[in-house]
CSV table of N, CA and C in Angstrom, one decimal:
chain,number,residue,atom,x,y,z
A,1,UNK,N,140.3,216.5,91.8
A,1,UNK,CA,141.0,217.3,90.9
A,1,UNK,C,140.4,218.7,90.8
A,2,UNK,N,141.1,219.4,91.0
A,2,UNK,CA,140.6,221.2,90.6
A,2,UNK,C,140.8,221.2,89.1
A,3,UNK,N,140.0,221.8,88.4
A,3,UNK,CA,139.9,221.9,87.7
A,3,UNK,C,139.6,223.6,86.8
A,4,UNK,N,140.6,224.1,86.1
A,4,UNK,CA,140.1,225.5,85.7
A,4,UNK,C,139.4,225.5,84.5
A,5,UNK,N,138.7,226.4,83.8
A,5,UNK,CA,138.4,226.8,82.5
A,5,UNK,C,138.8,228.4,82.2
A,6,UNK,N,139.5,228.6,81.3
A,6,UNK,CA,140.1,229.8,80.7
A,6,UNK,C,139.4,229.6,79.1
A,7,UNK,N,138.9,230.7,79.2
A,7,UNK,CA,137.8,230.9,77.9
A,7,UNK,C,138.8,232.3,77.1
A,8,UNK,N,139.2,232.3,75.9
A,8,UNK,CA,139.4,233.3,75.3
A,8,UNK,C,138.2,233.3,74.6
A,9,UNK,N,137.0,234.6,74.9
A,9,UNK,CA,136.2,234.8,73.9
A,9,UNK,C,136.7,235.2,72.6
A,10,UNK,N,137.1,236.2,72.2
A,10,UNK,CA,137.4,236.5,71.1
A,10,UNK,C,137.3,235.3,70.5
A,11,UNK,N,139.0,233.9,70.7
A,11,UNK,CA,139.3,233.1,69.5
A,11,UNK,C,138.3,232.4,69.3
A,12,UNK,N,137.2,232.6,70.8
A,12,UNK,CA,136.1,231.4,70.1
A,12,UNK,C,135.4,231.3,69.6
A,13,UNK,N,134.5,233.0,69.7
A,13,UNK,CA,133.4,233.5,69.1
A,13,UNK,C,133.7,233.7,67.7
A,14,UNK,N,134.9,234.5,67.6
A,14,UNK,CA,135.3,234.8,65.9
A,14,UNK,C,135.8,233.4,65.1
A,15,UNK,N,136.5,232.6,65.6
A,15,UNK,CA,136.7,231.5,64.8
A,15,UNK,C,135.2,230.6,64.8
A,16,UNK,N,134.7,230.5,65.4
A,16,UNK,CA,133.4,229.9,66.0
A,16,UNK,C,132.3,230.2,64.2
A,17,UNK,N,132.5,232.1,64.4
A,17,UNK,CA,131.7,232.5,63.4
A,17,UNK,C,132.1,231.6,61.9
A,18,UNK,N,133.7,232.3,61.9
A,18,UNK,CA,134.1,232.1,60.5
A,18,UNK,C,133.6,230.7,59.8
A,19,UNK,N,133.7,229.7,60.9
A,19,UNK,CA,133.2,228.6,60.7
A,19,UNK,C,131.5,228.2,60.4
A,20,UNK,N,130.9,228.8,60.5
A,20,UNK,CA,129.7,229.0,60.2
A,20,UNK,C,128.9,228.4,61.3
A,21,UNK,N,129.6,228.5,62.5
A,21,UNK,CA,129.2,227.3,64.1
A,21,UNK,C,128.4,228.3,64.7
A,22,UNK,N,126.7,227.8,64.8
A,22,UNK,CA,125.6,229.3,65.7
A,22,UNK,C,125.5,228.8,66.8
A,23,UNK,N,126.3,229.6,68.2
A,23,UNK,CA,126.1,228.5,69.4
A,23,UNK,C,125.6,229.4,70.5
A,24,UNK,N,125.2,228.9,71.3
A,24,UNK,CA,124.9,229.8,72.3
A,24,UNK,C,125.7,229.7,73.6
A,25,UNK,N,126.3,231.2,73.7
A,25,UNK,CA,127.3,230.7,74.5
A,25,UNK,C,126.8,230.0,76.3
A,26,UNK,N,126.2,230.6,76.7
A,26,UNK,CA,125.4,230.3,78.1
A,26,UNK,C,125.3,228.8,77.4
A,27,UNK,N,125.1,227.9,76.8
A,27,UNK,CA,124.5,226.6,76.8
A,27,UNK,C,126.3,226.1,76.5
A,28,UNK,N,127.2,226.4,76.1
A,28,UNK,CA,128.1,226.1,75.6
A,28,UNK,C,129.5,226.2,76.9
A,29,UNK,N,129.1,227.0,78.0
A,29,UNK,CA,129.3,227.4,79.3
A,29,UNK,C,129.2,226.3,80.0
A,30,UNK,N,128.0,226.0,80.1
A,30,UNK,CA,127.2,225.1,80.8
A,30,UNK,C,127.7,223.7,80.9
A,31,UNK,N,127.7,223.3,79.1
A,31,UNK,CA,128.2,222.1,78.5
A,31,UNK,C,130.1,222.2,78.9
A,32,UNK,N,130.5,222.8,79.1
A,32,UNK,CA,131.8,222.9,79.6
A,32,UNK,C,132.1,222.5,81.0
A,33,UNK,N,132.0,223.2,82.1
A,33,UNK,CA,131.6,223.1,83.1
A,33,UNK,C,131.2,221.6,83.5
A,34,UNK,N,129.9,221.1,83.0
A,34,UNK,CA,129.6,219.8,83.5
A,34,UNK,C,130.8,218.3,82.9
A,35,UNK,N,131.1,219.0,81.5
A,35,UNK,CA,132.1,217.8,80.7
A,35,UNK,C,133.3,217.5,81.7
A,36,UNK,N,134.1,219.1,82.1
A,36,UNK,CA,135.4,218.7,82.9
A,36,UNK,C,134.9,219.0,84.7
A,37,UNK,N,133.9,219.0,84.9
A,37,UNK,CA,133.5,219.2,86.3
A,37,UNK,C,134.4,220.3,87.0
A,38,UNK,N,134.6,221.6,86.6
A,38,UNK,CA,135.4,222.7,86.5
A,38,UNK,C,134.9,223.1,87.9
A,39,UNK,N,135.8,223.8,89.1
A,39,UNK,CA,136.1,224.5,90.1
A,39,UNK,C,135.5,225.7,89.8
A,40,UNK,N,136.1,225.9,88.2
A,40,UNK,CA,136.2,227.7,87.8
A,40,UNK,C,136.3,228.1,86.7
A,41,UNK,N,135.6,229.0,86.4
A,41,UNK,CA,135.7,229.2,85.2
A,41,UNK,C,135.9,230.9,84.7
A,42,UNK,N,136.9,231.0,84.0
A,42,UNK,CA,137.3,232.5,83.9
A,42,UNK,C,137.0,232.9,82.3
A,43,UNK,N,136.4,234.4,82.0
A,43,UNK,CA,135.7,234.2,80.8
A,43,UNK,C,136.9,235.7,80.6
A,44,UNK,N,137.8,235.8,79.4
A,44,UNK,CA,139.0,237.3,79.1
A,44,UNK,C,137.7,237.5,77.6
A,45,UNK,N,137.5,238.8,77.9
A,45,UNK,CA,137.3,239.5,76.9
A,45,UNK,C,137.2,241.1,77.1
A,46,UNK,N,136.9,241.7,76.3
A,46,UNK,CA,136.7,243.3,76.2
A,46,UNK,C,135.2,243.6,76.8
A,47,UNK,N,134.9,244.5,77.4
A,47,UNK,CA,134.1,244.9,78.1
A,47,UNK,C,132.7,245.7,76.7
A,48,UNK,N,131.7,244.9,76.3
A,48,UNK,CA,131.3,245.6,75.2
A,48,UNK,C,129.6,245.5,76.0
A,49,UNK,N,129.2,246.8,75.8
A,49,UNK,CA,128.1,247.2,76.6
A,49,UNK,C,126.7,246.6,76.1
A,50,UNK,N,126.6,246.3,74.6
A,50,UNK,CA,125.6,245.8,74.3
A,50,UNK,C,125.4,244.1,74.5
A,51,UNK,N,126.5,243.8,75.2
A,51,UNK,CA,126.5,242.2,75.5
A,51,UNK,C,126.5,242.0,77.9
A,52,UNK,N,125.9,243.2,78.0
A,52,UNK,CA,125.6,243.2,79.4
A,52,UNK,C,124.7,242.0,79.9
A,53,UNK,N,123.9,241.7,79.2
A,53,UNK,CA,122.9,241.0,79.4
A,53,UNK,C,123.8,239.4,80.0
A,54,UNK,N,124.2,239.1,78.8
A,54,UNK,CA,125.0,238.0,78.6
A,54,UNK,C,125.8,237.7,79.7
A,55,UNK,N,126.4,238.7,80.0
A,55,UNK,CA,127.6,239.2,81.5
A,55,UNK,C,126.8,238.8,82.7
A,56,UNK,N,125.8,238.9,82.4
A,56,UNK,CA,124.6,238.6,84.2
A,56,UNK,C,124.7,236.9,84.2
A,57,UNK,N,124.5,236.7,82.8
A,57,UNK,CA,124.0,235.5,82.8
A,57,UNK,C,125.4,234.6,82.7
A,58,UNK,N,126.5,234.9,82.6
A,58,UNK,CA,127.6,234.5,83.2
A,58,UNK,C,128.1,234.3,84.4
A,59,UNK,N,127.7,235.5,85.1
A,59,UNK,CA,127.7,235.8,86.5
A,59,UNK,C,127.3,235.2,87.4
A,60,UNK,N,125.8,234.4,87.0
A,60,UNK,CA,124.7,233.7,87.6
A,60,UNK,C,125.5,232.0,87.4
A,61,UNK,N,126.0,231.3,86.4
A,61,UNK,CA,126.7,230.6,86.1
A,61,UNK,C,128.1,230.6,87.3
A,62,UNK,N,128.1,231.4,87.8
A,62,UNK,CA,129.4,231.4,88.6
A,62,UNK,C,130.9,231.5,87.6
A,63,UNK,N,130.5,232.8,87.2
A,63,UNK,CA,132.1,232.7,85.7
A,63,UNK,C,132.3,234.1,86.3
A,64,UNK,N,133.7,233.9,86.4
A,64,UNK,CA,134.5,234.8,86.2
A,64,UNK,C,134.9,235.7,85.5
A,65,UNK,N,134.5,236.9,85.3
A,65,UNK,CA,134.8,237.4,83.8
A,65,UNK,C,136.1,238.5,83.8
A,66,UNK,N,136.7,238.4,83.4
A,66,UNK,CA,137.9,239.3,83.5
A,66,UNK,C,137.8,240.0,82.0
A,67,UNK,N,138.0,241.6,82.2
A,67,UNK,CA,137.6,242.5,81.0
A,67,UNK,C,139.0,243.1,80.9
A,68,UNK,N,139.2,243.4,79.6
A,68,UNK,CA,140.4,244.1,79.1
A,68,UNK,C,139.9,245.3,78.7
A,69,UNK,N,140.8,245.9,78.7
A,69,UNK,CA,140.4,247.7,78.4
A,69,UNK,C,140.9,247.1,76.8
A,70,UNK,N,140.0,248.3,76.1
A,70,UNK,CA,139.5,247.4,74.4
A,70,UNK,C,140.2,249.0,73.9
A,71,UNK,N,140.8,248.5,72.7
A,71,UNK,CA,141.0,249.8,72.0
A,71,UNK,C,140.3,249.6,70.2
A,72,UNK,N,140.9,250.3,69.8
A,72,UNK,CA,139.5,250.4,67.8
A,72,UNK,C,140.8,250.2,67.1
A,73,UNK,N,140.9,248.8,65.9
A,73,UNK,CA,141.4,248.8,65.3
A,73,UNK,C,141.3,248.5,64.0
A,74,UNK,N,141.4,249.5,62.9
A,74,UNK,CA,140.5,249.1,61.5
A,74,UNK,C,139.2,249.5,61.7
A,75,UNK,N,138.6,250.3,62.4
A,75,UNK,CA,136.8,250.0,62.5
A,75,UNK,C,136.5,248.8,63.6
A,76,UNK,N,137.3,248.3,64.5
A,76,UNK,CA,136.3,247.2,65.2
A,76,UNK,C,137.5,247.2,66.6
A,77,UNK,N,136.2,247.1,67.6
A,77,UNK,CA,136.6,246.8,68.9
A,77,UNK,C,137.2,246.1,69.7
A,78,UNK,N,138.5,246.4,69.9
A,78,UNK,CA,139.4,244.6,70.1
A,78,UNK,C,140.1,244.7,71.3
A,79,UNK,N,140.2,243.8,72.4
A,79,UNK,CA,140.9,243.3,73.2
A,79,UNK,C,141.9,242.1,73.3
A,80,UNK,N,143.0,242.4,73.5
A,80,UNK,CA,144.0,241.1,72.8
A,80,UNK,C,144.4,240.5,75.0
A,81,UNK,N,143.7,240.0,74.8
A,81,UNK,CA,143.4,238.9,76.3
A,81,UNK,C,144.9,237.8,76.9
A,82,UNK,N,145.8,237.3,75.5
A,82,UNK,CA,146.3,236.8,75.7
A,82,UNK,C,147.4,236.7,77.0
A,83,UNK,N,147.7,237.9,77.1
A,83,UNK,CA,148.9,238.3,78.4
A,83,UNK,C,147.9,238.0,79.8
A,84,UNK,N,147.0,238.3,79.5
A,84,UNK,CA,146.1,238.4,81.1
A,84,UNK,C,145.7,236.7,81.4
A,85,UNK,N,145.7,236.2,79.9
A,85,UNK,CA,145.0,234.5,80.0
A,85,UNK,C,146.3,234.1,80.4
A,86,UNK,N,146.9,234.2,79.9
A,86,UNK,CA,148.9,233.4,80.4
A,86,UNK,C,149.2,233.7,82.1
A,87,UNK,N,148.4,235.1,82.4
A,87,UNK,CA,149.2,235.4,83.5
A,87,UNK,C,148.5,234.4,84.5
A,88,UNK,N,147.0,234.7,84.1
A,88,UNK,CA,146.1,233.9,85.2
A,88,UNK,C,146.2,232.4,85.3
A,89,UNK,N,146.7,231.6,84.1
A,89,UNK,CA,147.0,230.6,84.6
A,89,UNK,C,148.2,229.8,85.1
A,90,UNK,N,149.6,231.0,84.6
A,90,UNK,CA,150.5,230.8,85.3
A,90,UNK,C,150.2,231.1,87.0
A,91,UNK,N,149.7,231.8,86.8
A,91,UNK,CA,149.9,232.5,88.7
A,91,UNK,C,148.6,231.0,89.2
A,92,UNK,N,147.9,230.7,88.5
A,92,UNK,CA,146.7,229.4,89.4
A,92,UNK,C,147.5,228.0,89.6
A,93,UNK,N,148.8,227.9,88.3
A,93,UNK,CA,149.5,226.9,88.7
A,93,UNK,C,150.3,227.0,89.6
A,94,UNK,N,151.5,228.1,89.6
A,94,UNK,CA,152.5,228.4,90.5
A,94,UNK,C,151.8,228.1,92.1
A,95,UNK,N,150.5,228.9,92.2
A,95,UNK,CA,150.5,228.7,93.4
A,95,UNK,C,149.0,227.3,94.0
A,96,UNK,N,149.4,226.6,93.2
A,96,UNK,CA,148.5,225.2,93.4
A,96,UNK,C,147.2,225.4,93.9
A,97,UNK,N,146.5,226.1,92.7
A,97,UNK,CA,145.2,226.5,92.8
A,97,UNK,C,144.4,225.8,91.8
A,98,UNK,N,145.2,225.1,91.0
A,98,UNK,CA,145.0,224.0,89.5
A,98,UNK,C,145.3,223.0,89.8
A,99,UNK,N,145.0,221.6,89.4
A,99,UNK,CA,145.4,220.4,88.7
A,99,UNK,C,145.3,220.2,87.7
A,100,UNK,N,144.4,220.7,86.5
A,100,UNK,CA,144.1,220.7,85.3
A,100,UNK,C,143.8,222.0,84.6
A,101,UNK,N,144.1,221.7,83.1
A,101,UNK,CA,143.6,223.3,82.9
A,101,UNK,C,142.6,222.9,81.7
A,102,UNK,N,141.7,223.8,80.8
A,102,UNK,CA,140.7,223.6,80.2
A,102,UNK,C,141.2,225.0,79.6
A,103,UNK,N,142.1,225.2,78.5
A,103,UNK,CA,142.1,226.6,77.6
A,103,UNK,C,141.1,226.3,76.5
A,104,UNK,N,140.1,227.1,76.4
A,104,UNK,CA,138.9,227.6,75.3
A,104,UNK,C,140.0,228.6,74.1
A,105,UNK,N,140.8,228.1,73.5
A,105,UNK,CA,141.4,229.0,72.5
A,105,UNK,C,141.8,228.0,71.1
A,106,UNK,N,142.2,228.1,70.0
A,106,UNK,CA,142.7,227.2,69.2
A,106,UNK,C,144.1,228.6,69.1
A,107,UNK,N,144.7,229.4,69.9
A,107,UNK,CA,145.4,230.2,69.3
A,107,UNK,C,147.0,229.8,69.6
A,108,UNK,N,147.8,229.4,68.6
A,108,UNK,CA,148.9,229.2,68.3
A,108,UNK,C,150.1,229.7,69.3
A,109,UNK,N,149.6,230.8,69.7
A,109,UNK,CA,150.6,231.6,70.7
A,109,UNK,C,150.5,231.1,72.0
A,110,UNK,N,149.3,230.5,72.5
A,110,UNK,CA,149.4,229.5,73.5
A,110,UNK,C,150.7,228.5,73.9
A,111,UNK,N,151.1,228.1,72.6
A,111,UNK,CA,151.4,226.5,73.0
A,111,UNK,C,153.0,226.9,74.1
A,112,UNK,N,154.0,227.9,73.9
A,112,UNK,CA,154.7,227.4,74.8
A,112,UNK,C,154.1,227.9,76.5
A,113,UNK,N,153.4,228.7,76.6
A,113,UNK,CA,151.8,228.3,78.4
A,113,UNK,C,151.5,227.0,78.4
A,114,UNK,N,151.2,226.0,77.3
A,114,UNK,CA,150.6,225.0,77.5
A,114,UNK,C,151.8,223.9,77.4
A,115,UNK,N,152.9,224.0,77.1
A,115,UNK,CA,154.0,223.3,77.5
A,115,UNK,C,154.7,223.3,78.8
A,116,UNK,N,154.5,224.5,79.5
A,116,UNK,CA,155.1,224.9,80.5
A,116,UNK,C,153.6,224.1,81.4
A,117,UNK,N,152.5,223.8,81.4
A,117,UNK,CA,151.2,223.9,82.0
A,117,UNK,C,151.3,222.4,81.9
A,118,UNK,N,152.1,221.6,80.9
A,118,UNK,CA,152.1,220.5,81.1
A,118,UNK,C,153.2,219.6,82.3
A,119,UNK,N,154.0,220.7,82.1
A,119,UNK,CA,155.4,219.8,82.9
A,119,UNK,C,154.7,220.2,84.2
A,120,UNK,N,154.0,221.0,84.9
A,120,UNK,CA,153.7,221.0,86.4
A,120,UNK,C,152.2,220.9,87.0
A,121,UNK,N,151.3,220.5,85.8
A,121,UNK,CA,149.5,219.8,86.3
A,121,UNK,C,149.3,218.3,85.8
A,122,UNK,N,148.6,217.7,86.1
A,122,UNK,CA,148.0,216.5,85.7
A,122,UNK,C,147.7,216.5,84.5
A,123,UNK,N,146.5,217.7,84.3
A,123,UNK,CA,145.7,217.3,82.6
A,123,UNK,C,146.1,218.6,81.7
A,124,UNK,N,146.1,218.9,80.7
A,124,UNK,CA,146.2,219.9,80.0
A,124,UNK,C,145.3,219.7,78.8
A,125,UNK,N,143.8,220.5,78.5
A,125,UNK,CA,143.3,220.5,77.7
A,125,UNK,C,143.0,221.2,76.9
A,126,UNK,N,142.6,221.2,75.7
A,126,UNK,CA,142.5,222.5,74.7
A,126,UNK,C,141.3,222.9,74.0
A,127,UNK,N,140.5,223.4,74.1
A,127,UNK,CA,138.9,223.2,73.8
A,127,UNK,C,138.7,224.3,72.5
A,128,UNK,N,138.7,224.0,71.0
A,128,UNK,CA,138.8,225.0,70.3
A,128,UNK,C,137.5,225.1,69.5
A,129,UNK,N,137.1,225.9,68.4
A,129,UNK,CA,135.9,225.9,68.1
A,129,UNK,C,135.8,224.8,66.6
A,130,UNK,N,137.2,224.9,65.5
A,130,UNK,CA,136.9,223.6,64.6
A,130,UNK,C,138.2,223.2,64.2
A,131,UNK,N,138.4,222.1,64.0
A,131,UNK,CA,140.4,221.9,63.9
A,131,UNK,C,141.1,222.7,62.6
A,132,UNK,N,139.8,223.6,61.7
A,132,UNK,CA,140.6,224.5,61.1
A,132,UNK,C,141.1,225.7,61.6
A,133,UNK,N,140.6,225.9,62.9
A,133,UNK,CA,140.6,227.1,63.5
A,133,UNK,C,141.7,226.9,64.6
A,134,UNK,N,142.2,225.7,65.0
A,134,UNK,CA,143.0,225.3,65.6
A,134,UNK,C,144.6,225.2,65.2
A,135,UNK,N,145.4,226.1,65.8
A,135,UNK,CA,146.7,226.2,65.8
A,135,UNK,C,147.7,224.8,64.9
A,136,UNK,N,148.1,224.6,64.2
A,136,UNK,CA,149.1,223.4,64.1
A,136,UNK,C,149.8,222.9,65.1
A,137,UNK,N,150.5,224.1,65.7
A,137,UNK,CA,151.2,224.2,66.7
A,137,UNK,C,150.9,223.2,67.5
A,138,UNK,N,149.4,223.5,68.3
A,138,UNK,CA,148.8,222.9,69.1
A,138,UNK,C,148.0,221.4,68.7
A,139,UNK,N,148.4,221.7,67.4
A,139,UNK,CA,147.8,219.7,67.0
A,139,UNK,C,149.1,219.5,67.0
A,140,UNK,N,150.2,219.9,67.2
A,140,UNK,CA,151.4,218.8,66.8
A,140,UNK,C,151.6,218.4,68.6
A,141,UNK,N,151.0,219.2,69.6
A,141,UNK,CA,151.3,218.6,70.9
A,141,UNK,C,150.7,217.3,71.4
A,142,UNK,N,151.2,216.0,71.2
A,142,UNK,CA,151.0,214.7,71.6
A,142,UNK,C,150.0,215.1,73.2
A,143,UNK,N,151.0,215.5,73.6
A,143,UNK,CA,150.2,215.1,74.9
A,143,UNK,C,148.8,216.0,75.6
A,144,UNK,N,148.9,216.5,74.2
A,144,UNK,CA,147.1,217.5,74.5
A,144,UNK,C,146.4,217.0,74.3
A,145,UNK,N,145.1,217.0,75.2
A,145,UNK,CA,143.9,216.9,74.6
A,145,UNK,C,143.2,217.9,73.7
A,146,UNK,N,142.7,217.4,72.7
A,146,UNK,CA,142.0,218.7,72.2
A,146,UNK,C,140.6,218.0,71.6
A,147,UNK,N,139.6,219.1,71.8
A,147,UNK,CA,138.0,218.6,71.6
A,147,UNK,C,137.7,220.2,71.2
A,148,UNK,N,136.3,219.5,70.1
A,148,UNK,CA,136.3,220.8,69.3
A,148,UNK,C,134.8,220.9,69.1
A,149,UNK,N,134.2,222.4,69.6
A,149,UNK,CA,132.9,222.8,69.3
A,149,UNK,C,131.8,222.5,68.1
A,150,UNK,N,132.9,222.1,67.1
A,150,UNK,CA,132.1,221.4,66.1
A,150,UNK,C,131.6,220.3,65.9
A,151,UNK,N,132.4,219.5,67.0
A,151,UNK,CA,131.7,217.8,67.4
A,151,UNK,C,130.3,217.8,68.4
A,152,UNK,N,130.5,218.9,69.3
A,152,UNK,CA,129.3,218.9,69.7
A,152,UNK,C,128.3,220.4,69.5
A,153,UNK,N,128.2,221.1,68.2
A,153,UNK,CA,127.7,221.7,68.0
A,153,UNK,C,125.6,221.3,68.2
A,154,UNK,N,125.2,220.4,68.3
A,154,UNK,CA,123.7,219.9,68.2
A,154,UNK,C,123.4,220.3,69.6
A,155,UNK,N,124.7,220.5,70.6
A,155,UNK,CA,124.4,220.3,72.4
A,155,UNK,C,123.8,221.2,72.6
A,156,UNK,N,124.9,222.6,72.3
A,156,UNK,CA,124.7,224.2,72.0
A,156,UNK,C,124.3,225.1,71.0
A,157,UNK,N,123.7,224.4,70.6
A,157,UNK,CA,123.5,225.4,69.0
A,157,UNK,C,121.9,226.3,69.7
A,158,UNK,N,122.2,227.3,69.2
A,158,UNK,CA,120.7,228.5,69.7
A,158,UNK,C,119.8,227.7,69.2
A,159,UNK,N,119.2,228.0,70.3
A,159,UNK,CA,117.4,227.1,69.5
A,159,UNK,C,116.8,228.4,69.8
A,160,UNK,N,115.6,228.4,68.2
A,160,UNK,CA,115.0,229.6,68.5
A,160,UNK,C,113.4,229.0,69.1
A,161,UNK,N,112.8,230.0,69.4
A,161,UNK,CA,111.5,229.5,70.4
A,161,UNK,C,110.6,230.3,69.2
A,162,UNK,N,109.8,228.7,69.2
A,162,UNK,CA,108.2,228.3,68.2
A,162,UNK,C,107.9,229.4,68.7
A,163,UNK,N,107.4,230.2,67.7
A,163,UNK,CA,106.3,231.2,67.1
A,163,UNK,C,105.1,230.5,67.2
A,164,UNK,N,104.4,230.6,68.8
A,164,UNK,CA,103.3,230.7,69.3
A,164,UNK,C,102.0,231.3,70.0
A,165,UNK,N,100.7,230.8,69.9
A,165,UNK,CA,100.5,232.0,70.7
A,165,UNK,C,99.8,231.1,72.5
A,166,UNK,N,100.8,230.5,72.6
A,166,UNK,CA,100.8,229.8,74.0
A,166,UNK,C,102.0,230.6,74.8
A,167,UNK,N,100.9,231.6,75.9
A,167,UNK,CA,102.0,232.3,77.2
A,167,UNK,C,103.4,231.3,77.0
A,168,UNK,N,104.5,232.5,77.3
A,168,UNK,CA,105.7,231.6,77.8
A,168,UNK,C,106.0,231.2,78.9
């Protein structure tokens, strides 16, 4: 089985927050990847410079990162990913580069991609951050799977490092 992961940062980090979930994304990557034994993994967000570091360490993971040109709205930096996430997975199914898909979103506007994603792959999964943050929409689809960051929050949660004075 090929296997993709489509990560919308935005819905996962901001609903992730609201919810009061501290994770670390690199461990939460990780834990993804090994769960659905992923081919691939594509990360849509806005290109924000103080999170470079993070981008290496994706990189190094073998992720894909696809950046949107970010514009300011209200005071805050936003990239709306959804058309680029729809396109990349329509274009991986059309041309049989998928058997499964793995969307990282709980966002509502998904679900007719994920209806369409169901009639022509094997698996169709939905990985969101807590089922309050999760679309209705996408709970009322029978034939989704859906699994949620808050069931395995203990896997990925940031661990901070003991305040010692033993070299690291």
């Amino acid at each position: 089985m090929r296997i993709h992961i489509y990560i919308d940062a935005a819905n996962i980090i901001l609903s992730a927050r609201d919810s009061g979930l501290d994770f670390d994304f690199i461990r939460l990557i990780t834990y993804l990847k090994e769960k659905y034994k992923s081919h691939k993994v594509f990360y849509f967000t806005a290109r924000f410079y103080e999170h470079e570091e993070i981008y290496m360490q994706l990189i190094k993971l073998d992720v894909e990162i696809v950046f949107k040109e970010s514009f300011r709205e209200k005071n805050k930096l936003k990239a709306n990913c959804d058309v680029e996430i729809a396109h990349r997975i329509t274009y991986d199914i059309e041309n049989n580069l998928v058997s499964s898909i793995v969307l990282a979103s709980g966002d509502g506007d998904f679900v007719s991609l994920l209806d369409y994603a169901k009639k022509k792959i094997e698996s169709v999964i939905c990985f969101s951050s807590h089922p309050r943050h999760t679309s209705n929409m996408i709970k009322m689809r029978s034939y989704l799977k859906i699994s949620y960051m808050s069931d395995i929050l203990p896997l990925i949660q940031k661990r901070e490092i003991p305040d010692t004075d033993l070299p690291v």
